[in-house]
PDB file of C-alpha atoms in Angstrom:
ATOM      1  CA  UNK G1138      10.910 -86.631  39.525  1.00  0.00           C
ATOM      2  CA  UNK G1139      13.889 -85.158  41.305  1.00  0.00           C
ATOM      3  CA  UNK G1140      15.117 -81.916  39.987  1.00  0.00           C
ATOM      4  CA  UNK G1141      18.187 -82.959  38.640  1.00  0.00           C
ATOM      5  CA  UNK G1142      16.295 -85.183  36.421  1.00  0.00           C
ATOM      6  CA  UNK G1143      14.669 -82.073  34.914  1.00  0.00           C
ATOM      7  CA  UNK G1144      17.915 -80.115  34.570  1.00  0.00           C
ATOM      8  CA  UNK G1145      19.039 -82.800  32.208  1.00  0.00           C
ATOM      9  CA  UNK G1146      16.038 -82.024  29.950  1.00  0.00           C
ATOM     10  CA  UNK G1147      16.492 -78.422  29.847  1.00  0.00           C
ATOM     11  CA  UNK G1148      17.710 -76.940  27.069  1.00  0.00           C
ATOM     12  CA  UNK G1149      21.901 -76.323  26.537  1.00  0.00           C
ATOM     13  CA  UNK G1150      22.709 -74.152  23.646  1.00  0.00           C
ATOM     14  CA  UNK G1151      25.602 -75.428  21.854  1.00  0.00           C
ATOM     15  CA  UNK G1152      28.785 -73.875  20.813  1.00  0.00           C
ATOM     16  CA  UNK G1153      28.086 -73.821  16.948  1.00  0.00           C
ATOM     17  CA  UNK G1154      25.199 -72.023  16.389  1.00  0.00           C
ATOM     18  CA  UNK G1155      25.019 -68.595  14.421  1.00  0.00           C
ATOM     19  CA  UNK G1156      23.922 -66.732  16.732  1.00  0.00           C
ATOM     20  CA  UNK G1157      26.648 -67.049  19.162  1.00  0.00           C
ATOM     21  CA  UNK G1158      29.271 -65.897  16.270  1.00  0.00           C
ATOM     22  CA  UNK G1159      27.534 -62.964  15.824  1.00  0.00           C
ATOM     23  CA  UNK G1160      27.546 -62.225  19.303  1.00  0.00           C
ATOM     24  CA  UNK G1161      31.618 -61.725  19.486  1.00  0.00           C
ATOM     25  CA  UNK G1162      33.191 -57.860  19.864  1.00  0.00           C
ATOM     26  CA  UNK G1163      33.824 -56.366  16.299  1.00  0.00           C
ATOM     27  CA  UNK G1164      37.828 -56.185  15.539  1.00  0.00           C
ATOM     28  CA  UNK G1165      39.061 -52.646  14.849  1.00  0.00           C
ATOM     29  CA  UNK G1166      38.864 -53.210  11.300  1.00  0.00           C
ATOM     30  CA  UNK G1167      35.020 -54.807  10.975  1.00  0.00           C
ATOM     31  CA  UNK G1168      34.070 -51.339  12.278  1.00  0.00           C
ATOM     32  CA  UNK G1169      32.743 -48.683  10.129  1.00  0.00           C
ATOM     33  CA  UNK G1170      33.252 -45.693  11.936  1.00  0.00           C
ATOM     34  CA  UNK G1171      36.652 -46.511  13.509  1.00  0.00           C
ATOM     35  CA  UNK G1172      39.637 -44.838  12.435  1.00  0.00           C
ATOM     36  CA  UNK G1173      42.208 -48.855  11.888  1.00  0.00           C
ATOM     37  CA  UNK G1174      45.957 -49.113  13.413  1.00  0.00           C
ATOM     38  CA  UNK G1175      47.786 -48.004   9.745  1.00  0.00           C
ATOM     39  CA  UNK G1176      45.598 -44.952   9.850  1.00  0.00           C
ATOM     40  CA  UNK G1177      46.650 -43.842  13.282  1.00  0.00           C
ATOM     41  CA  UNK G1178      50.010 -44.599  12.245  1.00  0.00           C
ATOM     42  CA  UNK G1179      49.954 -42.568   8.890  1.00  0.00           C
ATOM     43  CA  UNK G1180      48.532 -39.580  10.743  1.00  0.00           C
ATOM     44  CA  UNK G1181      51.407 -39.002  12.961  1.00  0.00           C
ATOM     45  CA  UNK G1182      51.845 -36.710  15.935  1.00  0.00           C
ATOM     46  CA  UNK G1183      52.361 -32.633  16.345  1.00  0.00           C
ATOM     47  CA  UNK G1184      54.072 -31.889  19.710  1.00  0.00           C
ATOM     48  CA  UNK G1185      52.979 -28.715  21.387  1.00  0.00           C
ATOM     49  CA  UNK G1186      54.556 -25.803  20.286  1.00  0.00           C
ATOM     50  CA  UNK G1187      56.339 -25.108  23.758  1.00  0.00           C
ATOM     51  CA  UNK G1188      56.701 -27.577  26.946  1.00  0.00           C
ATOM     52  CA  UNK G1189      53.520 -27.948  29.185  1.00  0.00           C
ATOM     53  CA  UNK G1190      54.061 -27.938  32.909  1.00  0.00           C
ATOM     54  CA  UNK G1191      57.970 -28.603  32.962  1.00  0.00           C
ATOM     55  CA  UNK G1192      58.695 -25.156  35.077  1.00  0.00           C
ATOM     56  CA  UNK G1193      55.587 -25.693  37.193  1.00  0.00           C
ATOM     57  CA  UNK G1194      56.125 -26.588  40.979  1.00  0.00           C
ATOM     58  CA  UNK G1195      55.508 -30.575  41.726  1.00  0.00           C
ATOM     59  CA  UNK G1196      57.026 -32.033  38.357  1.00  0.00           C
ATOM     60  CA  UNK G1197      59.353 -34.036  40.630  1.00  0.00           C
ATOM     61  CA  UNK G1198      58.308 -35.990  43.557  1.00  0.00           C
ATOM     62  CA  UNK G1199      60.728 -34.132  45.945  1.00  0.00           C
ATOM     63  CA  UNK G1200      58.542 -30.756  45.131  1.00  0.00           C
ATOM     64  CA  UNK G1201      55.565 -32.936  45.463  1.00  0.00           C
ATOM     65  CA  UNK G1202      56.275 -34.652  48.948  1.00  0.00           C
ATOM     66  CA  UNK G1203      56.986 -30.801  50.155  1.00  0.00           C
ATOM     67  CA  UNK G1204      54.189 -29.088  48.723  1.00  0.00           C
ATOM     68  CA  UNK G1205      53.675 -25.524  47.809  1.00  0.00           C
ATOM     69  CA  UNK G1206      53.388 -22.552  50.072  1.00  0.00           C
ATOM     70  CA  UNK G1207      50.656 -20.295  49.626  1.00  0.00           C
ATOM     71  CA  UNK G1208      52.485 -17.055  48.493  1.00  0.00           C
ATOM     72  CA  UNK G1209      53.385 -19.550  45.151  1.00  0.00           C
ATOM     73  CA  UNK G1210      50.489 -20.299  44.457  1.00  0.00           C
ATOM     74  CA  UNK G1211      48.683 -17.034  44.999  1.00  0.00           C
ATOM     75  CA  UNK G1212      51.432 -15.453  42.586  1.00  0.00           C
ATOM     76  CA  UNK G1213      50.252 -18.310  39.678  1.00  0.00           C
ATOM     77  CA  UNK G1214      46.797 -16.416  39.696  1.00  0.00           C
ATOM     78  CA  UNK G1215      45.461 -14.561  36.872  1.00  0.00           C
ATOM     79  CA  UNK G1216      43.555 -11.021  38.399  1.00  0.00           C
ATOM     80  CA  UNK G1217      39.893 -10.904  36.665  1.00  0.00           C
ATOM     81  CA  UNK G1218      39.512  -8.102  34.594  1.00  0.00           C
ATOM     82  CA  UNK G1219      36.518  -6.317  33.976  1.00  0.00           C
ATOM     83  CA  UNK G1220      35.983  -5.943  30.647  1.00  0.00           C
ATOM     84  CA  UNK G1221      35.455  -2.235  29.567  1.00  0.00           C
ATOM     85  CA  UNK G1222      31.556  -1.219  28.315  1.00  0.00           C
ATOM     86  CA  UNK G1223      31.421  -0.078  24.883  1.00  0.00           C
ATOM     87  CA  UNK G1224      31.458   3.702  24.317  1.00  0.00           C
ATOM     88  CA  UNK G1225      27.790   3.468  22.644  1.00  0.00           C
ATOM     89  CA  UNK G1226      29.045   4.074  19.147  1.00  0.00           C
ATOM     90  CA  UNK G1227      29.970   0.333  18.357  1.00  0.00           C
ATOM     91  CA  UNK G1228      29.629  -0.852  21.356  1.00  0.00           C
ATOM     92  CA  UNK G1229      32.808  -2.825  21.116  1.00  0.00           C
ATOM     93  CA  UNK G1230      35.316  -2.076  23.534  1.00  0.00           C
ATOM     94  CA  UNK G1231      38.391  -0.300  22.398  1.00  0.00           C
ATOM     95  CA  UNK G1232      37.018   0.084  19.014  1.00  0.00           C
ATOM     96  CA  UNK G1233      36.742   2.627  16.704  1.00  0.00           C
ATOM     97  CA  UNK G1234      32.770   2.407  16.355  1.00  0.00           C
ATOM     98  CA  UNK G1235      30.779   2.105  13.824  1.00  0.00           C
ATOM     99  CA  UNK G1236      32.578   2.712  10.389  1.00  0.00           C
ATOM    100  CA  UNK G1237      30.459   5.281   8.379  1.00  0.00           C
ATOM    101  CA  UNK G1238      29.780   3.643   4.480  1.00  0.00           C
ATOM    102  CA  UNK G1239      28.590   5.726   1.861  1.00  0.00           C
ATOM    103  CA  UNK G1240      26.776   2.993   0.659  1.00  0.00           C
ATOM    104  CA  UNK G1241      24.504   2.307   3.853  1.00  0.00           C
ATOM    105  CA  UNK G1242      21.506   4.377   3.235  1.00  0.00           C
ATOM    106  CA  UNK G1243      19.249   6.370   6.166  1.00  0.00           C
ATOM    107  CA  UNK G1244      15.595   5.797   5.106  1.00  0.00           C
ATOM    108  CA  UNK G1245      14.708   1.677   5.570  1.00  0.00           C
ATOM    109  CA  UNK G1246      12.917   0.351   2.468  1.00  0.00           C
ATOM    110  CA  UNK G1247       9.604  -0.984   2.647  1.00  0.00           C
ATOM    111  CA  UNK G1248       7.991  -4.189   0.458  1.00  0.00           C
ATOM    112  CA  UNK G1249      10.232  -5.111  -1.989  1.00  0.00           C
ATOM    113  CA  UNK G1250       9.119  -6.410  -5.357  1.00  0.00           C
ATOM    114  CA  UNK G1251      10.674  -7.450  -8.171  1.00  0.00           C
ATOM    115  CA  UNK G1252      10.704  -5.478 -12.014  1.00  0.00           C
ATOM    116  CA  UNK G1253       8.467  -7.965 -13.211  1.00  0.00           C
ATOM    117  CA  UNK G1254       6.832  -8.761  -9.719  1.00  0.00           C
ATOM    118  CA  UNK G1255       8.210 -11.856  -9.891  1.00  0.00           C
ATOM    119  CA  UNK G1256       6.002 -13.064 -13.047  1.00  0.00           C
ATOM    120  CA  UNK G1257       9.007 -13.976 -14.617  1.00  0.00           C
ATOM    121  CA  UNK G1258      12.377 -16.116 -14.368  1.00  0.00           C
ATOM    122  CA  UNK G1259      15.759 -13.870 -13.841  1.00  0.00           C
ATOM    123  CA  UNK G1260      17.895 -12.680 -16.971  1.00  0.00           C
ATOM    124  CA  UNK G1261      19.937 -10.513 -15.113  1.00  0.00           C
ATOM    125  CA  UNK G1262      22.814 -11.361 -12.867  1.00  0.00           C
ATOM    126  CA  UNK G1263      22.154  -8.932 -10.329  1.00  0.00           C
ATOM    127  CA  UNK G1264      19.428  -8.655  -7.539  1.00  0.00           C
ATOM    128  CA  UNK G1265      17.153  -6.138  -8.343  1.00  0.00           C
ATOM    129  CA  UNK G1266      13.555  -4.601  -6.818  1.00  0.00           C
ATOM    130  CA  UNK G1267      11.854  -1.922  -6.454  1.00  0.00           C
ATOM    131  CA  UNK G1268      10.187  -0.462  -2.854  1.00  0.00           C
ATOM    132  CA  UNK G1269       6.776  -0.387  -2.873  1.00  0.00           C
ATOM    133  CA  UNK G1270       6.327   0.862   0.893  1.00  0.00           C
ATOM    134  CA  UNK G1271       5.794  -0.275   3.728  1.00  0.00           C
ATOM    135  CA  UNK G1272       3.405  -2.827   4.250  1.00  0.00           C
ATOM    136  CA  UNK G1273       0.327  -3.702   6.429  1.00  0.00           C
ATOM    137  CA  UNK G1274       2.414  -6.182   8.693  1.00  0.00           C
ATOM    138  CA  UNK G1275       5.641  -5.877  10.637  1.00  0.00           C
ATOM    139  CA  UNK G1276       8.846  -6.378   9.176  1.00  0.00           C
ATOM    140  CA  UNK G1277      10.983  -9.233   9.841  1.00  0.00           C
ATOM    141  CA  UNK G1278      14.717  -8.824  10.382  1.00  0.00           C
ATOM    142  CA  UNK G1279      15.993  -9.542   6.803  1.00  0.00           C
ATOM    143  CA  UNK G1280      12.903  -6.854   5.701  1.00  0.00           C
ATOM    144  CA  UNK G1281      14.253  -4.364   8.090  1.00  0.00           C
ATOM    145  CA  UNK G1282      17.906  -4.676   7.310  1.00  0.00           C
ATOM    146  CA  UNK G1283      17.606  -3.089   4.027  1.00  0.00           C
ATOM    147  CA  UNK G1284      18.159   0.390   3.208  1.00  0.00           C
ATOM    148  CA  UNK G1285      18.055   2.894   0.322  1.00  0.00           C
ATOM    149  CA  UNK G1286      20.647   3.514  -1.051  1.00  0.00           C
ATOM    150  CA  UNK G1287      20.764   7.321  -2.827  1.00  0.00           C
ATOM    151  CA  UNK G1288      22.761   6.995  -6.038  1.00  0.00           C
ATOM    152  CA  UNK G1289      23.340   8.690  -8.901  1.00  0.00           C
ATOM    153  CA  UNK G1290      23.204   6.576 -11.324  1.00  0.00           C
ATOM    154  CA  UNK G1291      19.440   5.825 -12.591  1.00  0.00           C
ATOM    155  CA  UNK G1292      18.239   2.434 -12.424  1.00  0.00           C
ATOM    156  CA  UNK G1293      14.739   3.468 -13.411  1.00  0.00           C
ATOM    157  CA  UNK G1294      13.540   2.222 -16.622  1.00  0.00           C
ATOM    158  CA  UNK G1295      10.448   3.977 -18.515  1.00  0.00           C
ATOM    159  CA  UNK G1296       8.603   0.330 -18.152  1.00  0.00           C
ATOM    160  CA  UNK G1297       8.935  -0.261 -14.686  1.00  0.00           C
ATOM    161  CA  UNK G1298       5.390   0.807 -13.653  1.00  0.00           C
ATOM    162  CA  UNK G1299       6.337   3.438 -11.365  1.00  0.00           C
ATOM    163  CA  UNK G1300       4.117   6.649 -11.586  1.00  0.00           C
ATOM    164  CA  UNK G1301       5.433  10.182 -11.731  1.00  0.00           C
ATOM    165  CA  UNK G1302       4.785  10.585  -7.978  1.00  0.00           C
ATOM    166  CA  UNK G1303       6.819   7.167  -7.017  1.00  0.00           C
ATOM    167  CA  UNK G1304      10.056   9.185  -9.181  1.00  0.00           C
ATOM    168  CA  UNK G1305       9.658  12.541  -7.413  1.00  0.00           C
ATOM    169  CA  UNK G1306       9.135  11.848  -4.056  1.00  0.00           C
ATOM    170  CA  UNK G1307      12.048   8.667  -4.566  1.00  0.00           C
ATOM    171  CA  UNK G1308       9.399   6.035  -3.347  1.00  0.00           C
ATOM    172  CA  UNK G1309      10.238   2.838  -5.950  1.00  0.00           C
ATOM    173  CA  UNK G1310      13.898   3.568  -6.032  1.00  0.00           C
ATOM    174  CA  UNK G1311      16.660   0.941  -6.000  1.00  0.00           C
ATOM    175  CA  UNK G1312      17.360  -0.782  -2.996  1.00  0.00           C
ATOM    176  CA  UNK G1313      20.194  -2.935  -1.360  1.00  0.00           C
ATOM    177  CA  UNK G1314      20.638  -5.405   1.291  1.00  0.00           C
TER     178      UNK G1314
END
């Protein structure tokens, strides 16, 4: 056998199978994640708000052909500008540091627990619990971030389970975040 005599017997796919249909490029509207033609259309166009480049040197092809000279382009240059450290307050530069709020207490809070230690669902709309001290392991940074607040308004109730000592020295007080 020769073999061109085998080529004949080789197999030719034909032009009407499945397979080769499926095969073909999606048109823009067969896609799923691509916007069609009306929707570009509907979505219209915002120019910039001033002209880009028209009083730049080489918009024509006469400035182009001559080129620029070096002074020009030097003078396009923006100067780097060191940015100025913080003062130490805020650390922010030309800031007025941190703002002082009345309601940002000194002493951090410890373990917080809730009225009911948590034994219970919520009836009240606000977030309430009591600091029980600090406790055996480190804080994380939510833990840390809160801060007792002095107030004078007594959130203390006689069934809270706080003992005379907690009242006295302020230990159990109210807390916020």
């Amino acid at each position: 056998m020769s073999g061109s005599a085998m080529a004949d017997d080789a197999y030719q796919p034909t032009g009407d199978s499945g397979e080769q249909a499926d095969g073909t490029p999606l048109d823009l509207q067969d896609a799923i994640d691509e916007r069609t033609y009306d929707d570009m259309l509907d979505e219209g166009y915002s120019p910039p708000e001033k002209p880009l480049g028209v009083t730049k040197h080489g918009t024509t092809a006469a400035e182009q052909q001559a080129g620029e000279s070096l002074e020009d382009r030097l003078a396009q240059e923006v100067p780097d500008v060191a940015e100025a450290e913080g003062d130490g307050i805020g650390d922010l530069a030309g800031g007025e540091g941190e703002p002082l709020d009345s309601e940002v207490g000194g002493d951090r809070a410890g373990r917080l627990v809730a009225p009911d230690e948590g034994a219970h669902g919520d009836t009240t709309k606000e977030l309430t619990a009591q600091d029980r001290g600090i406790d055996g392991g480190a804080a994380s940074a939510e833990e840390a971030a809160v801060h007792v607040i002095g107030d004078e308004q007594d959130y203390l109730s006689e069934d809270d389970g706080l003992n005379e000592y907690d009242v006295a020295t302020g230990e159990g007080g109210p807390v916020s975040a």
